[in-house]
Short mmCIF file of C-alpha atoms in Angstrom, two decimals:
data_model
loop_
_atom_site.label_atom_id
_atom_site.label_comp_id
_atom_site.label_asym_id
_atom_site.label_seq_id
_atom_site.Cartn_x
_atom_site.Cartn_y
_atom_site.Cartn_z
CA UNK A 1 18.98 16.73 -22.91
CA UNK A 2 15.09 17.00 -23.11
CA UNK A 3 13.59 19.74 -20.80
CA UNK A 4 11.18 18.34 -18.44
CA UNK A 5 7.70 20.13 -18.28
CA UNK A 6 7.43 22.46 -15.31
CA UNK A 7 3.96 20.72 -14.30
CA UNK A 8 5.90 17.47 -13.87
CA UNK A 9 8.48 18.98 -11.79
CA UNK A 10 5.97 20.58 -9.60
CA UNK A 11 4.03 17.46 -9.10
CA UNK A 12 7.17 15.60 -8.31
CA UNK A 13 8.22 18.30 -5.72
CA UNK A 14 4.73 18.12 -4.15
CA UNK A 15 4.89 14.41 -3.70
CA UNK A 16 8.48 14.41 -2.19
CA UNK A 17 7.34 17.28 0.07
CA UNK A 18 4.14 15.26 1.00
CA UNK A 19 6.09 12.05 2.00
CA UNK A 20 8.62 13.89 3.88
CA UNK A 21 5.96 15.78 5.92
CA UNK A 22 4.11 12.60 6.43
CA UNK A 23 7.28 10.98 7.71
CA UNK A 24 7.62 13.52 10.37
CA UNK A 25 4.36 12.50 11.70
CA UNK A 26 4.38 8.60 11.53
CA UNK A 27 6.48 5.73 10.46
CA UNK A 28 7.15 5.25 6.79
CA UNK A 29 5.55 1.79 6.75
CA UNK A 30 2.37 3.29 8.06
CA UNK A 31 2.07 5.87 5.32
CA UNK A 32 -0.01 4.68 2.43
CA UNK A 33 -0.30 5.96 -1.07
CA UNK A 34 -3.55 7.55 -0.43
CA UNK A 35 -1.89 9.52 2.43
CA UNK A 36 0.65 10.88 0.08
CA UNK A 37 -1.91 11.76 -2.46
CA UNK A 38 -3.93 13.48 0.11
CA UNK A 39 -1.06 15.49 1.51
CA UNK A 40 0.01 16.50 -1.98
CA UNK A 41 -3.43 17.30 -2.95
CA UNK A 42 -3.31 15.08 -5.97
CA UNK A 43 -5.05 11.88 -7.33
CA UNK A 44 -3.73 8.41 -6.25
CA UNK A 45 -3.18 7.82 -10.02
CA UNK A 46 -0.93 10.69 -10.32
CA UNK A 47 1.56 9.11 -8.04
CA UNK A 48 1.94 5.98 -10.28
CA UNK A 49 2.45 8.12 -13.32
CA UNK A 50 5.71 9.20 -11.65
CA UNK A 51 6.67 6.35 -9.27
CA UNK A 52 6.33 2.64 -8.79
CA UNK A 53 5.27 2.88 -5.30
CA UNK A 54 6.03 4.86 -2.16
CA UNK A 55 9.42 3.03 -2.03
CA UNK A 56 10.41 4.21 -5.31
CA UNK A 57 9.51 7.71 -4.15
CA UNK A 58 11.54 7.59 -1.00
CA UNK A 59 14.52 6.01 -2.94
CA UNK A 60 14.43 8.95 -5.30
CA UNK A 61 14.32 11.42 -2.74
CA UNK A 62 17.28 9.86 -1.09
CA UNK A 63 19.22 9.55 -4.20
CA UNK A 64 18.62 13.01 -5.06
CA UNK A 65 20.08 14.35 -1.90
CA UNK A 66 23.01 11.90 -1.83
CA UNK A 67 23.89 13.04 -5.31
CA UNK A 68 23.85 16.72 -4.42
CA UNK A 69 26.30 16.09 -1.43
CA UNK A 70 28.35 14.20 -3.79
CA UNK A 71 28.59 17.01 -6.33
CA UNK A 72 29.79 19.16 -3.28
CA UNK A 73 32.74 16.57 -2.56
CA UNK A 74 34.12 17.42 -6.20
CA UNK A 75 35.20 20.94 -5.05
CA UNK A 76 35.13 20.77 -1.47
CA UNK A 77 38.20 18.36 -1.30
CA UNK A 78 40.36 21.19 -2.75
CA UNK A 79 39.71 23.38 0.25
CA UNK A 80 40.68 23.45 4.01
CA UNK A 81 38.30 21.20 6.18
CA UNK A 82 36.66 24.10 8.20
CA UNK A 83 35.95 26.02 4.80
CA UNK A 84 34.79 22.85 3.00
CA UNK A 85 32.29 21.85 5.59
CA UNK A 86 30.33 25.07 5.82
CA UNK A 87 28.34 24.44 2.59
CA UNK A 88 27.51 20.93 3.72
CA UNK A 89 26.24 22.15 7.19
CA UNK A 90 24.33 24.86 5.45
CA UNK A 91 22.72 22.28 3.20
CA UNK A 92 21.92 20.14 6.24
CA UNK A 93 20.20 23.39 7.80
CA UNK A 94 18.40 24.30 4.39
CA UNK A 95 17.13 20.61 4.29
CA UNK A 96 16.32 20.48 7.91
CA UNK A 97 12.85 18.81 7.59
CA UNK A 98 14.47 16.09 5.37
CA UNK A 99 17.43 15.27 7.45
CA UNK A 100 15.58 15.45 10.92
CA UNK A 101 13.14 13.05 9.38
CA UNK A 102 15.55 10.65 7.72
CA UNK A 103 18.28 10.75 10.47
CA UNK A 104 16.73 11.73 13.90
CA UNK A 105 13.33 9.94 13.44
CA UNK A 106 12.81 6.52 14.84
CA UNK A 107 10.45 5.52 12.12
CA UNK A 108 12.58 6.51 9.11
CA UNK A 109 14.20 3.80 7.05
CA UNK A 110 17.74 3.14 8.22
CA UNK A 111 19.12 2.97 4.38
CA UNK A 112 19.22 6.73 4.22
CA UNK A 113 21.67 6.84 7.04
CA UNK A 114 23.63 3.81 5.50
CA UNK A 115 23.86 5.51 2.09
CA UNK A 116 24.87 8.78 3.67
CA UNK A 117 27.65 6.92 5.72
CA UNK A 118 28.80 5.20 2.77
CA UNK A 119 28.96 8.41 0.66
CA UNK A 120 30.94 10.34 3.40
CA UNK A 121 33.42 7.43 3.71
CA UNK A 122 33.93 7.39 -0.10
CA UNK A 123 34.61 11.18 0.03
CA UNK A 124 36.89 10.90 3.13
CA UNK A 125 38.98 8.12 1.39
CA UNK A 126 41.09 10.61 -0.58
CA UNK A 127 41.72 12.76 2.64
CA UNK A 128 43.56 10.51 4.59
CA UNK A 129 47.05 11.81 5.37
CA UNK A 130 49.46 9.25 4.13
CA UNK A 131 52.34 11.53 3.94
CA UNK A 132 53.28 12.76 7.45
CA UNK A 133 53.26 9.38 9.00
CA UNK A 134 50.64 10.09 11.56
CA UNK A 135 48.28 7.31 10.12
CA UNK A 136 51.20 4.84 9.59
CA UNK A 137 49.95 2.28 12.07
CA UNK A 138 46.24 2.72 11.25
CA UNK A 139 44.14 0.73 8.81
CA UNK A 140 42.38 2.76 6.16
CA UNK A 141 39.12 1.03 6.60
CA UNK A 142 39.07 1.74 10.22
CA UNK A 143 39.87 5.25 9.83
CA UNK A 144 37.22 5.67 7.31
CA UNK A 145 34.59 3.93 9.43
CA UNK A 146 35.50 6.05 12.45
CA UNK A 147 35.50 9.38 10.61
CA UNK A 148 32.40 8.51 8.71
CA UNK A 149 30.42 7.32 11.56
CA UNK A 150 31.49 10.39 13.75
CA UNK A 151 30.45 12.67 10.92
CA UNK A 152 27.11 11.20 10.37
CA UNK A 153 26.66 11.16 14.36
CA UNK A 154 27.43 14.68 14.74
CA UNK A 155 25.00 15.62 12.06
CA UNK A 156 22.20 13.74 13.87
CA UNK A 157 23.09 15.44 17.15
CA UNK A 158 23.15 18.83 15.52
CA UNK A 159 19.67 18.26 13.91
CA UNK A 160 18.11 16.46 17.04
CA UNK A 161 19.22 19.26 19.31
CA UNK A 162 17.74 21.89 17.20
CA UNK A 163 20.96 23.11 15.44
CA UNK A 164 22.38 24.83 18.45
CA UNK A 165 25.41 26.15 16.71
CA UNK A 166 25.68 27.84 13.23
CA UNK A 167 26.85 26.05 10.12
CA UNK A 168 30.14 28.04 10.37
CA UNK A 169 30.70 27.00 14.06
CA UNK A 170 29.86 23.43 13.21
CA UNK A 171 32.21 23.37 10.04
CA UNK A 172 35.04 24.74 12.13
CA UNK A 173 34.65 22.25 15.02
CA UNK A 174 34.09 19.31 12.89
CA UNK A 175 36.63 20.17 10.35
CA UNK A 176 39.20 20.41 13.12
CA UNK A 177 38.24 16.86 14.60
CA UNK A 178 38.15 15.39 11.01
CA UNK A 179 41.63 16.86 10.18
CA UNK A 180 43.07 15.31 13.39
CA UNK A 181 41.49 11.90 12.45
CA UNK A 182 42.33 11.63 9.04
#
């Protein structure tokens, strides 16, 4: 694996931060490449060295966060719900600006929410209790849609309301609810 120059990483990070900051102020469709360049204190041409356009930049931001959450899925599924969800809520808290912009903002592209929902539903698929019989009458697709939508919805609520509870409290509450549902 080749090592990426730190200057490139720093530039890409500045561009990602710039677009997220701008999205907190106005609709994504209204943001121009020049706006992003100005916010990042870079030349317009520099953006095109790294991304095809603002949509490519946004797509890479979304993909990076979805992938980080998926990586957490690999070890979280071995834990109890309440314990497993703490790192997720800590991640949402740490990346508050991104999630508040992408989930709680009316001007953000809905594709992030859709991708997040799909990712959570995939992660929940292996968590359905098929052994105890409590879900015998339930369709797996309905259960996944219900649990995934509830999970994304509670994250949105938590962020929109200024994170009124700690990640630990949220993990315990949501973990209990998901355990009952799945």
